[in-house]
Amino acid sequence: MRGSVVGTAVTLAAAALLTAGTTTASASPPTTTTTASPTATARSGAGDRVLVDCFSHRNVRPTDFILACGDGNSRLKGLHWTSWGSGGATGTGTNWVNDCKPYCAAGTFHPYPVVIRLSGETQWKKHPSFERFTQLTLTYSGARPQGFQHVMSYPLWDGPTAPQG
C-alpha cells in the first residue's frame, strides 16, 4: 500500500512539472527578435508613416498604445483613426491613467476620452525607409487627470539610441 501511494505521488508530481513546463513554454513570448509587431508588419510598408512604440516596433493605426514607457501608468486604448498619412493622423480613444494613490503600484486606472493627433514627420533612425510621427497631442473631451491641461503634447519615441563613446 505504501509503495503505491509513493508511486502515485511521484507520478502526480512528474505530471505537474510537465504541465507547468508546457504551460510556461506556451505562454511565454517567442525568443526570436522581430522589428515590428505582427499586425503592424502586415499593415505597414516602406513609405508608410509609422508610430514607434516603447519596444521600437512600427505601428500603423494601432488600437492600443502605451504613453508611459517607463511604468505603463498611461495608456491609450480603443483607438479609432479617422485619418492617417503624410499630413498627420487623427483619431479618438481613451487615455487610461493611473492615479497613483496611495502610490502607483496600488493606484487605480481611470478612463478619460481623448482626441488624438499625430504630427511632425522625420526619417526613422532604425528603419530609414519609414517616416515616423514625432509628436502626439491629446485633447481631453471631458474630465482629465489631475494636473493635466485640456491639451497635452508629447514628443514621440524613436527607439533606443546607441551609447556615445
CSV table of C-alpha atoms in Angstrom, one decimal:
chain,number,residue,atom,x,y,z
A,1,MET,CA,0.0,0.0,0.0
A,2,ARG,CA,2.8,2.4,1.0
A,3,GLY,CA,4.6,1.8,-2.3
A,4,SER,CA,1.6,2.5,-4.4
A,5,VAL,CA,1.0,5.8,-2.5
A,6,VAL,CA,4.6,6.9,-3.1
A,7,GLY,CA,4.4,5.8,-6.7
A,8,THR,CA,1.2,7.8,-7.2
A,9,ALA,CA,2.7,10.8,-5.5
A,10,VAL,CA,5.8,10.6,-7.8
A,11,THR,CA,3.6,10.2,-10.9
A,12,LEU,CA,1.4,13.2,-9.9
A,13,ALA,CA,4.5,15.4,-9.2
A,14,ALA,CA,6.0,14.5,-12.5
A,15,ALA,CA,2.7,15.3,-14.3
A,16,ALA,CA,2.5,18.6,-12.5
A,17,LEU,CA,6.1,19.5,-13.6
A,18,LEU,CA,5.4,18.6,-17.2
A,19,THR,CA,2.2,20.6,-17.2
A,20,ALA,CA,3.9,23.6,-15.7
A,21,GLY,CA,6.7,23.4,-18.2
A,22,THR,CA,4.3,23.1,-21.1
A,23,THR,CA,2.1,25.9,-19.8
A,24,THR,CA,5.1,28.2,-19.2
A,25,ALA,CA,6.5,27.5,-22.6
A,26,SER,CA,3.2,28.2,-24.4
A,27,ALA,CA,2.6,31.4,-22.5
A,28,SER,CA,6.0,32.9,-23.0
A,29,PRO,CA,6.8,35.2,-25.9
A,30,PRO,CA,8.9,33.9,-28.8
A,31,THR,CA,12.6,34.2,-28.3
A,32,THR,CA,13.2,35.5,-31.8
A,33,THR,CA,13.7,39.2,-32.3
A,34,THR,CA,11.3,41.0,-34.5
A,35,THR,CA,11.4,44.5,-35.8
A,36,ALA,CA,7.6,45.0,-35.7
A,37,SER,CA,4.6,43.5,-34.1
A,38,PRO,CA,2.8,41.0,-36.5
A,39,THR,CA,-0.2,43.3,-37.1
A,40,ALA,CA,2.0,46.3,-37.8
A,41,THR,CA,4.2,44.4,-40.2
A,42,ALA,CA,1.2,43.2,-42.2
A,43,ARG,CA,-0.2,46.7,-42.4
A,44,SER,CA,3.0,48.9,-42.9
A,45,GLY,CA,5.3,49.1,-45.8
A,46,ALA,CA,8.2,51.2,-46.9
A,47,GLY,CA,7.0,54.8,-47.2
A,48,ASP,CA,4.2,54.5,-44.7
A,49,ARG,CA,4.0,56.9,-41.7
A,50,VAL,CA,4.5,54.9,-38.5
A,51,LEU,CA,4.0,55.4,-34.8
A,52,VAL,CA,7.0,53.9,-33.0
A,53,ASP,CA,6.2,52.2,-29.7
A,54,CYS,CA,8.2,51.6,-26.5
A,55,PHE,CA,9.6,48.4,-27.9
A,56,SER,CA,10.8,50.0,-31.2
A,57,HIS,CA,8.0,48.4,-33.2
A,58,ARG,CA,6.4,50.3,-36.0
A,59,ASN,CA,2.6,50.7,-35.9
A,60,VAL,CA,0.1,51.9,-38.4
A,61,ARG,CA,-3.3,52.8,-37.0
A,62,PRO,CA,-2.8,50.9,-33.6
A,63,THR,CA,-5.8,50.2,-31.4
A,64,ASP,CA,-3.7,50.4,-28.3
A,65,PHE,CA,-0.6,52.5,-27.4
A,66,ILE,CA,1.5,52.9,-24.2
A,67,LEU,CA,2.3,56.6,-23.5
A,68,ALA,CA,4.3,56.0,-20.3
A,69,CYS,CA,7.0,53.6,-21.5
A,70,GLY,CA,8.8,53.5,-18.1
A,71,ASP,CA,6.0,52.5,-15.9
A,72,GLY,CA,2.9,51.9,-18.0
A,73,ASN,CA,0.8,54.3,-15.9
A,74,SER,CA,-0.7,56.0,-19.0
A,75,ARG,CA,-2.1,54.0,-22.0
A,76,LEU,CA,-4.3,54.8,-25.0
A,77,LYS,CA,-6.9,52.1,-25.7
A,78,GLY,CA,-9.8,51.7,-28.1
A,79,LEU,CA,-8.2,53.9,-30.7
A,80,HIS,CA,-10.2,54.6,-33.9
A,81,TRP,CA,-8.4,56.6,-36.6
A,82,THR,CA,-10.2,58.9,-39.0
A,83,SER,CA,-7.1,59.8,-40.9
A,84,TRP,CA,-3.5,58.6,-41.3
A,85,GLY,CA,-1.0,59.8,-43.8
A,86,SER,CA,1.7,62.3,-44.7
A,87,GLY,CA,-0.3,65.3,-43.2
A,88,GLY,CA,-0.6,63.6,-39.8
A,89,ALA,CA,-3.1,61.3,-38.2
A,90,THR,CA,-6.2,61.9,-36.1
A,91,GLY,CA,-8.4,59.7,-34.1
A,92,THR,CA,-10.3,59.1,-30.8
A,93,GLY,CA,-9.8,56.8,-27.9
A,94,THR,CA,-9.5,56.5,-24.2
A,95,ASN,CA,-6.5,57.5,-22.1
A,96,TRP,CA,-6.3,55.2,-19.1
A,97,VAL,CA,-4.2,56.9,-16.4
A,98,ASN,CA,-3.1,55.6,-13.0
A,99,ASP,CA,-4.0,58.0,-10.2
A,100,CYS,CA,-1.0,56.5,-8.2
A,101,LYS,CA,-3.0,56.8,-4.9
A,102,PRO,CA,-1.7,56.0,-2.4
A,103,TYR,CA,1.2,55.0,-4.6
A,104,CYS,CA,1.4,53.8,-8.2
A,105,ALA,CA,1.5,50.1,-7.6
A,106,ALA,CA,-1.7,50.4,-5.5
A,107,GLY,CA,-3.3,53.0,-7.7
A,108,THR,CA,-6.4,52.9,-9.8
A,109,PHE,CA,-6.6,53.4,-13.6
A,110,HIS,CA,-9.3,55.9,-14.7
A,111,PRO,CA,-10.6,56.4,-18.3
A,112,TYR,CA,-10.5,59.8,-20.0
A,113,PRO,CA,-11.9,60.2,-23.5
A,114,VAL,CA,-9.5,61.9,-25.9
A,115,VAL,CA,-9.0,63.2,-29.4
A,116,ILE,CA,-5.5,62.2,-30.7
A,117,ARG,CA,-3.4,64.0,-33.2
A,118,LEU,CA,-0.1,62.7,-34.5
A,119,SER,CA,2.1,65.3,-36.3
A,120,GLY,CA,5.6,66.0,-37.4
A,121,GLU,CA,7.5,63.5,-39.6
A,122,THR,CA,11.1,62.5,-39.8
A,123,GLN,CA,13.1,59.6,-41.0
A,124,TRP,CA,13.1,56.8,-38.5
A,125,LYS,CA,16.7,56.1,-37.5
A,126,LYS,CA,16.2,52.3,-37.0
A,127,HIS,CA,14.5,51.9,-40.4
A,128,PRO,CA,15.3,54.8,-42.7
A,129,SER,CA,12.8,53.7,-45.3
A,130,PHE,CA,10.0,54.7,-42.9
A,131,GLU,CA,8.8,58.1,-41.8
A,132,ARG,CA,7.8,58.3,-38.2
A,133,PHE,CA,5.5,60.7,-36.4
A,134,THR,CA,7.4,62.9,-33.9
A,135,GLN,CA,4.6,64.5,-31.8
A,136,LEU,CA,1.4,63.2,-30.1
A,137,THR,CA,-1.2,65.6,-28.9
A,138,LEU,CA,-4.2,64.6,-26.7
A,139,THR,CA,-7.2,66.8,-26.3
A,140,TYR,CA,-9.4,65.7,-23.4
A,141,SER,CA,-13.1,65.9,-24.4
A,142,GLY,CA,-14.4,65.8,-20.8
A,143,ALA,CA,-12.8,65.2,-17.5
A,144,ARG,CA,-9.0,64.9,-17.4
A,145,PRO,CA,-6.4,63.6,-14.9
A,146,GLN,CA,-5.5,65.8,-12.0
A,147,GLY,CA,-2.7,68.2,-13.1
A,148,PHE,CA,-3.3,67.7,-16.8
A,149,GLN,CA,-4.1,70.5,-19.2
A,150,HIS,CA,-7.1,70.4,-21.6
A,151,VAL,CA,-4.5,69.8,-24.4
A,152,MET,CA,-1.3,67.8,-23.7
A,153,SER,CA,1.5,67.2,-26.2
A,154,TYR,CA,4.3,64.6,-26.0
A,155,PRO,CA,7.4,64.0,-28.1
A,156,LEU,CA,7.3,60.5,-29.6
A,157,TRP,CA,9.8,57.7,-29.1
A,158,ASP,CA,12.4,57.0,-31.8
A,159,GLY,CA,13.7,53.9,-30.1
A,160,PRO,CA,16.9,53.3,-28.1
A,161,THR,CA,20.0,55.1,-29.2
A,162,ALA,CA,23.5,53.6,-29.1
A,163,PRO,CA,25.7,54.9,-26.3
A,164,GLN,CA,28.0,57.7,-27.4
A,165,GLY,CA,31.5,56.5,-26.7
